[in-house]
Amino acid sequence: MTTFRLPPSVPGARIVGLGSSQPEHVVTNDDLARRVETDDQWIRDRVGIVERRVAQDESLVDMAVEAGSRALKDSGLTTADIDTVIVATCTMTAPIPNAAAQTAERIGISAPAAFDLNAACAGFCYGLAAAADLIRAGSARNVLVIGAEKLSDWVDWDDRSTCIIFADAAGAAVVTGARDEDEIGVGPVSWGSAGDMATVIRILEESTNKLHQEGQTVFRWATTRIAPVALDAIAKAGLTPADIDVLVPHQANLRIVEAVAKKLRKEGAREDMRVADDIVHSGNTSSASIPMALDHMRAAGRIRSGEIALLVGFGAGLSYAGQVVRVP
Amino acid sequence: MADTAEILSGLAEIVEEVAGIDTAEVTAEKSFVDDLDIDSLSMVEIAVQAEDKFGVKIPDDQLAELKTVGDAVSYIEKNQ
């Protein structure tokens, strides 16, 4: 009988570095109001966005490279340490080649396992779950997970229901092994999909090749279905809502973020739990929003290393994923 | 089963919680959009809470038809 040898496993994984990148160009609500029938107050009331960044010269890979390099620097690891690169994205203009291999090459990471992952706005949490389990199983030692999106390539700039929401950015995390149980910093993932609702966020291939979203339907789904995913992620990690120091939901719409926070507080989350509101100045950047919000909040001193953050991504697919993490 | 008056007062409490509008303002002839200044996303939140409270289903396409508070009360009354 021939038996296969497997690599030794490790107790778990942890995040050791964060980074993000945004294009230079700022688009205000007033800028949009000159193009479509809308106004600043209407946008603030509906989605909570004041301004967003839209790429002019920067490519999706440019942003991924910058965010990834910053996360690597923050981690204290070197390019030689990284053996796997995952880019969560749903906005590459062409599916071939993927973003991950070229991003790795430009950062200076030599011949890593590199792949793209499309779970839309849940992509970073999916990528983080994959990274943590690759490490735990011994398939990878150090993984760079990047959420990178250039939604501006897919937005219909004449559709006032979507062009006010979406923006461009990349966010990244470096994930490594935990040496013992106390060091574990990525909790078990709670994830799933709702393919019966596949059409509510989609590219209209038959006509414009632009992004279409059924806003009310998505809002109803997100405000009712996502808090239970978040609560499940907390329970799976053996924690309670009161243990959560900071809530970082995908920055889809400030009203969805607030609705999720309200539900968690009804289930015991603390009043002083900080809630990410990065959407206000960054817009909805799909898979980039969660790592970028973490990076921005830590840089602003709103969260500290060692605190417990609850991440939950949700979006097209529909797909969703959440986990608790320890802030690096 | 709630009667018309109970549905109206229950709905008014939901509207107050979601949109911060005093329950006394929420009367049958009022239009959600034009009189109470409630937007489409708040309407979804109101519908979700009304579903829980009255045991009805209010799909998004039906929701769009409920122009006034009275429309919503009679929809709930018929479908509970």
Short mmCIF file of C-alpha atoms in Angstrom, two decimals:
data_model
loop_
_atom_site.label_atom_id
_atom_site.label_comp_id
_atom_site.label_asym_id
_atom_site.label_seq_id
_atom_site.Cartn_x
_atom_site.Cartn_y
_atom_site.Cartn_z
CA MET A 1 0.00 0.00 0.00
CA THR A 2 1.43 3.35 -1.07
CA THR A 3 0.78 6.19 1.34
CA PHE A 4 1.10 9.92 0.71
CA ARG A 5 3.09 12.14 2.99
CA LEU A 6 1.48 15.47 3.92
CA PRO A 7 3.20 18.56 5.31
CA PRO A 8 2.97 19.12 9.06
CA SER A 9 0.05 21.32 10.07
CA VAL A 10 0.21 24.37 12.34
CA PRO A 11 -2.31 25.44 15.04
CA GLY A 12 -3.78 28.30 13.00
CA ALA A 13 -3.02 31.60 11.30
CA ARG A 14 -2.77 35.28 12.13
CA ILE A 15 -2.59 38.60 10.30
CA VAL A 16 0.78 40.32 10.71
CA GLY A 17 0.56 43.21 8.25
CA LEU A 18 -1.95 45.55 6.62
CA GLY A 19 -1.73 47.95 3.69
CA SER A 20 -3.94 49.82 1.25
CA SER A 21 -3.84 51.99 -1.83
CA GLN A 22 -6.21 54.47 -3.42
CA PRO A 23 -6.01 56.43 -6.65
CA GLU A 24 -5.13 60.13 -6.40
CA HIS A 25 -8.25 61.50 -8.08
CA VAL A 26 -11.11 62.48 -5.76
CA VAL A 27 -14.68 62.59 -7.11
CA THR A 28 -17.11 64.53 -4.94
CA ASN A 29 -20.88 64.27 -4.89
CA ASP A 30 -21.05 67.67 -6.56
CA ASP A 31 -18.86 66.34 -9.38
CA LEU A 32 -21.40 63.54 -9.95
CA ALA A 33 -24.32 65.96 -9.73
CA ARG A 34 -22.90 67.76 -12.77
CA ARG A 35 -23.21 64.52 -14.75
CA VAL A 36 -26.38 62.84 -13.49
CA GLU A 37 -29.58 64.02 -11.79
CA THR A 38 -28.58 63.82 -8.12
CA ASP A 39 -27.29 66.03 -5.32
CA ASP A 40 -24.89 65.93 -2.42
CA GLN A 41 -27.54 65.59 0.29
CA TRP A 42 -29.42 62.86 -1.57
CA ILE A 43 -26.23 60.78 -1.87
CA ARG A 44 -25.25 61.35 1.77
CA ASP A 45 -28.74 60.34 2.92
CA ARG A 46 -28.99 57.20 0.77
CA VAL A 47 -25.49 55.74 0.95
CA GLY A 48 -23.47 57.89 3.36
CA ILE A 49 -20.76 58.73 0.83
CA VAL A 50 -19.17 62.21 0.74
CA GLU A 51 -16.41 61.51 -1.77
CA ARG A 52 -14.69 58.60 -3.48
CA ARG A 53 -11.48 57.89 -5.41
CA VAL A 54 -11.55 57.00 -9.08
CA ALA A 55 -8.48 55.78 -10.96
CA GLN A 56 -7.26 57.91 -13.85
CA ASP A 57 -3.85 56.44 -14.70
CA GLU A 58 -3.66 53.71 -12.03
CA SER A 59 -4.48 50.15 -13.08
CA LEU A 60 -6.04 47.50 -10.87
CA VAL A 61 -2.65 45.79 -10.65
CA ASP A 62 -0.90 49.09 -9.81
CA MET A 63 -3.16 49.46 -6.77
CA ALA A 64 -2.72 45.79 -5.81
CA VAL A 65 1.07 46.15 -5.99
CA GLU A 66 1.07 49.26 -3.79
CA ALA A 67 -1.32 47.83 -1.18
CA GLY A 68 0.55 44.50 -1.14
CA SER A 69 3.95 46.15 -0.79
CA ARG A 70 2.71 48.27 2.10
CA ALA A 71 1.23 45.24 3.89
CA LEU A 72 4.47 43.34 3.40
CA LYS A 73 6.50 46.24 4.82
CA ASP A 74 4.10 46.50 7.76
CA SER A 75 4.50 42.78 8.48
CA GLY A 76 8.28 42.90 8.77
CA LEU A 77 8.51 39.92 6.43
CA THR A 78 10.41 40.05 3.14
CA THR A 79 9.43 39.14 -0.40
CA ALA A 80 11.37 35.88 0.03
CA ASP A 81 9.06 34.83 2.88
CA ILE A 82 5.85 35.00 0.81
CA ASP A 83 4.99 31.74 -0.95
CA THR A 84 1.36 32.40 -1.93
CA VAL A 85 -0.44 35.44 -3.34
CA ILE A 86 -4.22 35.63 -3.56
CA VAL A 87 -5.90 38.55 -5.30
CA ALA A 88 -9.61 38.81 -4.61
CA THR A 89 -11.12 40.76 -7.48
CA CYS A 90 -14.18 40.86 -9.71
CA THR A 91 -13.24 43.81 -11.91
CA MET A 92 -10.32 42.73 -14.13
CA THR A 93 -11.24 43.94 -17.62
CA ALA A 94 -9.89 40.68 -19.08
CA PRO A 95 -9.88 37.32 -17.31
CA ILE A 96 -6.47 36.32 -18.72
CA PRO A 97 -3.87 36.77 -17.38
CA ASN A 98 -4.85 36.85 -13.73
CA ALA A 99 -3.91 39.72 -11.44
CA ALA A 100 -2.12 37.68 -8.77
CA ALA A 101 0.91 36.44 -10.73
CA GLN A 102 1.80 39.84 -12.20
CA THR A 103 1.16 41.57 -8.89
CA ALA A 104 3.54 39.14 -7.17
CA GLU A 105 6.17 39.64 -9.88
CA ARG A 106 6.04 43.42 -9.56
CA ILE A 107 6.28 43.29 -5.77
CA GLY A 108 9.36 41.10 -6.21
CA ILE A 109 7.96 37.84 -4.89
CA SER A 110 9.59 35.03 -6.80
CA ALA A 111 7.40 32.24 -8.24
CA PRO A 112 4.71 32.05 -5.55
CA ALA A 113 1.47 30.13 -5.91
CA ALA A 114 -0.72 32.93 -7.28
CA PHE A 115 -4.41 32.99 -8.09
CA ASP A 116 -7.38 35.30 -8.36
CA LEU A 117 -10.55 34.67 -6.44
CA ASN A 118 -13.95 36.10 -7.36
CA ALA A 119 -16.40 36.37 -4.52
CA ALA A 120 -17.09 40.03 -5.32
CA CYS A 121 -17.47 42.16 -2.19
CA ALA A 122 -17.00 39.07 0.01
CA GLY A 123 -13.71 38.34 -1.78
CA PHE A 124 -11.31 39.50 0.91
CA CYS A 125 -12.97 37.39 3.61
CA TYR A 126 -13.00 34.39 1.24
CA GLY A 127 -9.31 34.99 0.46
CA LEU A 128 -8.42 35.36 4.11
CA ALA A 129 -10.23 32.10 4.93
CA ALA A 130 -8.39 30.32 2.12
CA ALA A 131 -5.05 31.77 3.26
CA ALA A 132 -5.58 30.78 6.89
CA ASP A 133 -6.50 27.22 5.94
CA LEU A 134 -3.64 26.86 3.43
CA ILE A 135 -1.30 27.84 6.25
CA ARG A 136 -2.96 25.62 8.82
CA ALA A 137 -2.75 22.64 6.45
CA GLY A 138 0.89 23.30 5.69
CA SER A 139 0.37 24.15 1.99
CA ALA A 140 1.63 27.72 2.51
CA ARG A 141 3.81 29.46 5.07
CA ASN A 142 3.10 33.15 4.45
CA VAL A 143 0.28 34.40 2.26
CA LEU A 144 -0.31 37.85 0.84
CA VAL A 145 -4.07 38.40 0.44
CA ILE A 146 -5.07 41.43 -1.61
CA GLY A 147 -8.52 42.77 -2.43
CA ALA A 148 -8.17 44.99 -5.51
CA GLU A 149 -10.92 46.56 -7.56
CA LYS A 150 -11.25 49.06 -10.34
CA LEU A 151 -15.02 49.33 -10.36
CA SER A 152 -14.85 52.52 -12.41
CA ASP A 153 -14.20 50.37 -15.51
CA TRP A 154 -17.59 48.68 -15.04
CA VAL A 155 -19.74 51.48 -13.70
CA ASP A 156 -22.32 53.09 -15.95
CA TRP A 157 -21.52 56.74 -15.29
CA ASP A 158 -24.99 57.70 -16.52
CA ASP A 159 -26.75 55.40 -14.01
CA ARG A 160 -27.33 57.51 -10.94
CA SER A 161 -28.33 54.51 -8.84
CA THR A 162 -24.84 52.96 -9.07
CA CYS A 163 -22.31 55.59 -10.14
CA ILE A 164 -22.70 57.37 -6.81
CA ILE A 165 -21.69 54.22 -4.91
CA PHE A 166 -18.69 52.49 -6.45
CA ALA A 167 -15.01 53.41 -6.41
CA ASP A 168 -11.48 52.07 -6.84
CA ALA A 169 -8.92 50.84 -4.29
CA ALA A 170 -6.85 47.93 -3.01
CA GLY A 171 -6.37 46.60 0.50
CA ALA A 172 -4.03 43.83 1.65
CA ALA A 173 -3.05 41.65 4.56
CA VAL A 174 -0.09 39.37 5.22
CA VAL A 175 -1.12 36.11 6.87
CA THR A 176 1.29 33.79 8.64
CA GLY A 177 1.20 30.79 10.96
CA ALA A 178 0.38 30.86 14.65
CA ARG A 179 2.93 28.98 16.75
CA ASP A 180 0.42 28.08 19.45
CA GLU A 181 -3.28 28.46 20.24
CA ASP A 182 -2.81 31.79 22.00
CA GLU A 183 -1.28 33.27 18.88
CA ILE A 184 -4.17 32.33 16.55
CA GLY A 185 -5.51 35.54 15.02
CA VAL A 186 -7.90 34.42 12.28
CA GLY A 187 -11.10 32.73 13.44
CA PRO A 188 -13.09 30.10 11.52
CA VAL A 189 -14.99 31.42 8.55
CA SER A 190 -18.78 31.54 8.33
CA TRP A 191 -19.58 31.64 4.63
CA GLY A 192 -22.05 30.77 1.93
CA SER A 193 -23.89 31.93 -1.15
CA ALA A 194 -27.35 32.65 -2.51
CA GLY A 195 -27.20 31.73 -6.18
CA ASP A 196 -30.96 32.06 -6.47
CA MET A 197 -30.33 35.81 -6.29
CA ALA A 198 -27.51 35.80 -8.86
CA THR A 199 -29.16 38.39 -11.09
CA VAL A 200 -29.63 41.15 -8.51
CA ILE A 201 -26.03 42.37 -8.93
CA ARG A 202 -24.72 41.62 -12.40
CA ILE A 203 -23.03 42.90 -15.52
CA LEU A 204 -25.59 43.69 -18.23
CA GLU A 205 -23.73 41.80 -20.97
CA GLU A 206 -26.61 42.00 -23.43
CA SER A 207 -26.55 45.76 -23.62
CA THR A 208 -24.09 48.05 -21.90
CA ASN A 209 -21.55 45.67 -20.33
CA LYS A 210 -22.04 47.77 -17.22
CA LEU A 211 -22.81 46.94 -13.63
CA HIS A 212 -26.46 46.74 -12.62
CA GLN A 213 -27.78 46.46 -9.08
CA GLU A 214 -31.31 46.04 -7.77
CA GLY A 215 -30.77 48.35 -4.86
CA GLN A 216 -33.84 47.66 -2.72
CA THR A 217 -33.49 43.88 -3.04
CA VAL A 218 -29.81 43.95 -2.15
CA PHE A 219 -30.50 46.33 0.75
CA ARG A 220 -33.18 44.03 2.14
CA TRP A 221 -30.91 40.99 1.81
CA ALA A 222 -27.92 42.70 3.38
CA THR A 223 -29.83 44.23 6.29
CA THR A 224 -31.52 40.95 7.19
CA ARG A 225 -29.09 38.15 6.21
CA ILE A 226 -25.65 39.51 7.13
CA ALA A 227 -25.93 40.03 10.89
CA PRO A 228 -26.69 36.29 11.34
CA VAL A 229 -23.51 35.46 9.36
CA ALA A 230 -21.53 37.79 11.62
CA LEU A 231 -23.05 36.22 14.75
CA ASP A 232 -22.21 32.75 13.44
CA ALA A 233 -18.58 33.80 12.85
CA ILE A 234 -18.40 35.01 16.46
CA ALA A 235 -19.91 31.78 17.79
CA LYS A 236 -17.65 29.59 15.63
CA ALA A 237 -14.62 31.28 17.19
CA GLY A 238 -15.95 30.58 20.68
CA LEU A 239 -16.51 34.29 21.40
CA THR A 240 -19.58 36.37 22.24
CA PRO A 241 -20.74 39.65 20.62
CA ALA A 242 -19.45 41.53 23.69
CA ASP A 243 -15.90 40.43 22.79
CA ILE A 244 -15.92 42.40 19.55
CA ASP A 245 -13.90 45.63 19.76
CA VAL A 246 -14.43 46.73 16.18
CA LEU A 247 -16.94 45.82 13.48
CA VAL A 248 -15.65 46.01 9.91
CA PRO A 249 -18.44 45.07 7.52
CA HIS A 250 -17.94 45.46 3.77
CA GLN A 251 -18.42 49.15 3.10
CA ALA A 252 -21.43 48.73 0.81
CA ASN A 253 -23.65 51.51 2.08
CA LEU A 254 -23.39 53.31 5.42
CA ARG A 255 -27.03 52.45 6.16
CA ILE A 256 -26.32 48.74 5.75
CA VAL A 257 -23.26 49.08 8.00
CA GLU A 258 -25.37 50.83 10.65
CA ALA A 259 -28.17 48.25 10.34
CA VAL A 260 -25.71 45.38 10.90
CA ALA A 261 -24.18 47.18 13.91
CA LYS A 262 -27.63 47.78 15.40
CA LYS A 263 -28.54 44.10 15.08
CA LEU A 264 -25.29 43.00 16.69
CA ARG A 265 -25.85 45.40 19.59
CA LYS A 266 -29.29 43.88 20.11
CA GLU A 267 -27.45 40.55 20.45
CA GLY A 268 -25.02 41.82 23.05
CA ALA A 269 -22.34 43.72 21.14
CA ARG A 270 -21.04 46.66 23.17
CA GLU A 271 -22.19 50.25 22.66
CA ASP A 272 -18.51 51.24 22.51
CA MET A 273 -17.79 48.75 19.72
CA ARG A 274 -16.24 50.85 16.96
CA VAL A 275 -17.85 50.52 13.55
CA ALA A 276 -15.96 51.07 10.29
CA ASP A 277 -17.27 54.01 8.25
CA ASP A 278 -14.52 54.18 5.65
CA ILE A 279 -17.16 54.35 2.91
CA VAL A 280 -17.73 58.04 3.74
CA HIS A 281 -14.50 59.08 2.03
CA SER A 282 -13.70 55.96 0.00
CA GLY A 283 -17.00 54.81 -1.52
CA ASN A 284 -17.84 51.14 -2.04
CA THR A 285 -14.63 49.46 -3.20
CA SER A 286 -15.90 45.84 -3.15
CA SER A 287 -13.20 43.38 -2.05
CA ALA A 288 -10.80 46.20 -1.09
CA SER A 289 -13.11 47.80 1.46
CA ILE A 290 -12.51 45.59 4.50
CA PRO A 291 -8.69 45.48 4.56
CA MET A 292 -8.56 49.17 3.62
CA ALA A 293 -10.96 50.12 6.42
CA LEU A 294 -8.85 48.14 8.91
CA ASP A 295 -5.68 49.83 7.65
CA HIS A 296 -7.22 53.32 7.77
CA MET A 297 -8.73 52.82 11.24
CA ARG A 298 -5.45 51.57 12.65
CA ALA A 299 -3.53 54.46 11.05
CA ALA A 300 -6.03 56.92 12.57
CA GLY A 301 -5.62 55.36 16.03
CA ARG A 302 -9.24 54.17 16.13
CA ILE A 303 -8.18 50.56 16.63
CA ARG A 304 -5.13 49.09 18.31
CA SER A 305 -2.98 46.09 17.73
CA GLY A 306 -4.37 43.06 19.54
CA GLU A 307 -7.99 44.15 19.46
CA ILE A 308 -10.68 41.80 18.15
CA ALA A 309 -12.22 42.79 14.82
CA LEU A 310 -15.24 41.18 13.21
CA LEU A 311 -15.04 41.15 9.41
CA VAL A 312 -18.03 40.37 7.21
CA GLY A 313 -18.14 40.66 3.43
CA PHE A 314 -21.21 40.29 1.22
CA GLY A 315 -22.08 41.04 -2.37
CA ALA A 316 -22.56 39.75 -5.89
CA GLY A 317 -23.10 36.04 -6.32
CA LEU A 318 -24.68 36.54 -3.96
CA SER A 319 -21.87 35.51 -1.65
CA TYR A 320 -20.94 36.22 1.92
CA ALA A 321 -18.21 35.41 4.44
CA GLY A 322 -17.17 36.57 7.88
CA GLN A 323 -14.57 35.85 10.51
CA VAL A 324 -13.10 37.37 13.64
CA VAL A 325 -9.47 38.48 13.52
CA ARG A 326 -6.93 39.96 15.86
CA VAL A 327 -5.75 43.38 14.63
CA PRO A 328 -2.00 43.19 13.82
CA MET B 1 -55.14 38.76 13.80
CA ALA B 2 -54.73 42.47 14.27
CA ASP B 3 -57.62 44.80 13.36
CA THR B 4 -57.28 48.00 11.31
CA ALA B 5 -56.61 50.24 14.29
CA GLU B 6 -54.03 47.84 15.73
CA ILE B 7 -52.23 47.57 12.38
CA LEU B 8 -52.17 51.37 12.02
CA SER B 9 -50.74 51.89 15.49
CA GLY B 10 -48.23 49.04 15.06
CA LEU B 11 -47.13 50.42 11.71
CA ALA B 12 -46.81 53.91 13.18
CA GLU B 13 -44.46 52.57 15.85
CA ILE B 14 -42.31 50.96 13.15
CA VAL B 15 -42.24 54.17 11.12
CA GLU B 16 -41.21 56.09 14.23
CA GLU B 17 -38.37 53.67 14.95
CA VAL B 18 -37.07 53.55 11.37
CA ALA B 19 -37.56 57.15 10.26
CA GLY B 20 -37.90 59.09 13.52
CA ILE B 21 -41.37 60.37 12.66
CA ASP B 22 -43.80 60.91 15.56
CA THR B 23 -46.50 58.23 15.61
CA ALA B 24 -49.22 60.94 15.63
CA GLU B 25 -48.04 62.02 12.15
CA VAL B 26 -48.53 58.53 10.73
CA THR B 27 -52.16 58.60 9.61
CA ALA B 28 -53.94 56.64 6.88
CA GLU B 29 -54.08 59.37 4.22
CA LYS B 30 -50.37 60.26 4.44
CA SER B 31 -48.09 59.38 1.52
CA PHE B 32 -44.86 57.72 2.69
CA VAL B 33 -42.75 59.57 0.14
CA ASP B 34 -44.50 62.91 -0.34
CA ASP B 35 -45.84 63.58 3.17
CA LEU B 36 -43.55 61.64 5.48
CA ASP B 37 -40.37 62.03 3.37
CA ILE B 38 -39.47 58.34 3.71
CA ASP B 39 -37.02 57.05 1.09
CA SER B 40 -36.98 53.69 -0.68
CA LEU B 41 -34.40 52.15 1.65
CA SER B 42 -36.35 53.15 4.77
CA MET B 43 -39.44 51.65 3.13
CA VAL B 44 -37.54 48.34 2.93
CA GLU B 45 -36.68 48.56 6.64
CA ILE B 46 -40.31 49.33 7.47
CA ALA B 47 -41.47 46.40 5.32
CA VAL B 48 -39.05 43.98 6.99
CA GLN B 49 -40.23 45.00 10.46
CA ALA B 50 -43.89 44.89 9.41
CA GLU B 51 -43.35 41.37 8.07
CA ASP B 52 -42.03 40.27 11.46
CA LYS B 53 -44.70 42.07 13.43
CA PHE B 54 -47.77 41.08 11.41
CA GLY B 55 -46.67 37.77 9.85
CA VAL B 56 -47.08 38.96 6.26
CA LYS B 57 -44.84 38.91 3.18
CA ILE B 58 -44.27 42.26 1.48
CA PRO B 59 -42.11 41.65 -1.61
CA ASP B 60 -40.29 44.62 -3.17
CA ASP B 61 -42.68 44.81 -6.16
CA GLN B 62 -45.67 44.96 -3.79
CA LEU B 63 -43.89 47.49 -1.62
CA ALA B 64 -43.66 49.89 -4.53
CA GLU B 65 -47.49 49.86 -4.76
CA LEU B 66 -47.99 50.91 -1.14
CA LYS B 67 -48.10 54.68 -1.63
CA THR B 68 -49.94 55.71 1.53
CA VAL B 69 -50.04 54.50 5.11
CA GLY B 70 -53.64 53.41 4.42
CA ASP B 71 -52.46 51.28 1.44
CA ALA B 72 -50.01 49.51 3.74
CA VAL B 73 -52.59 48.97 6.48
CA SER B 74 -55.10 47.42 4.07
CA TYR B 75 -52.40 45.26 2.41
CA ILE B 76 -51.37 43.92 5.82
CA GLU B 77 -54.97 43.40 6.88
CA LYS B 78 -55.72 41.38 3.73
CA ASN B 79 -52.57 39.31 3.81
CA GLN B 80 -51.99 38.59 7.49
#
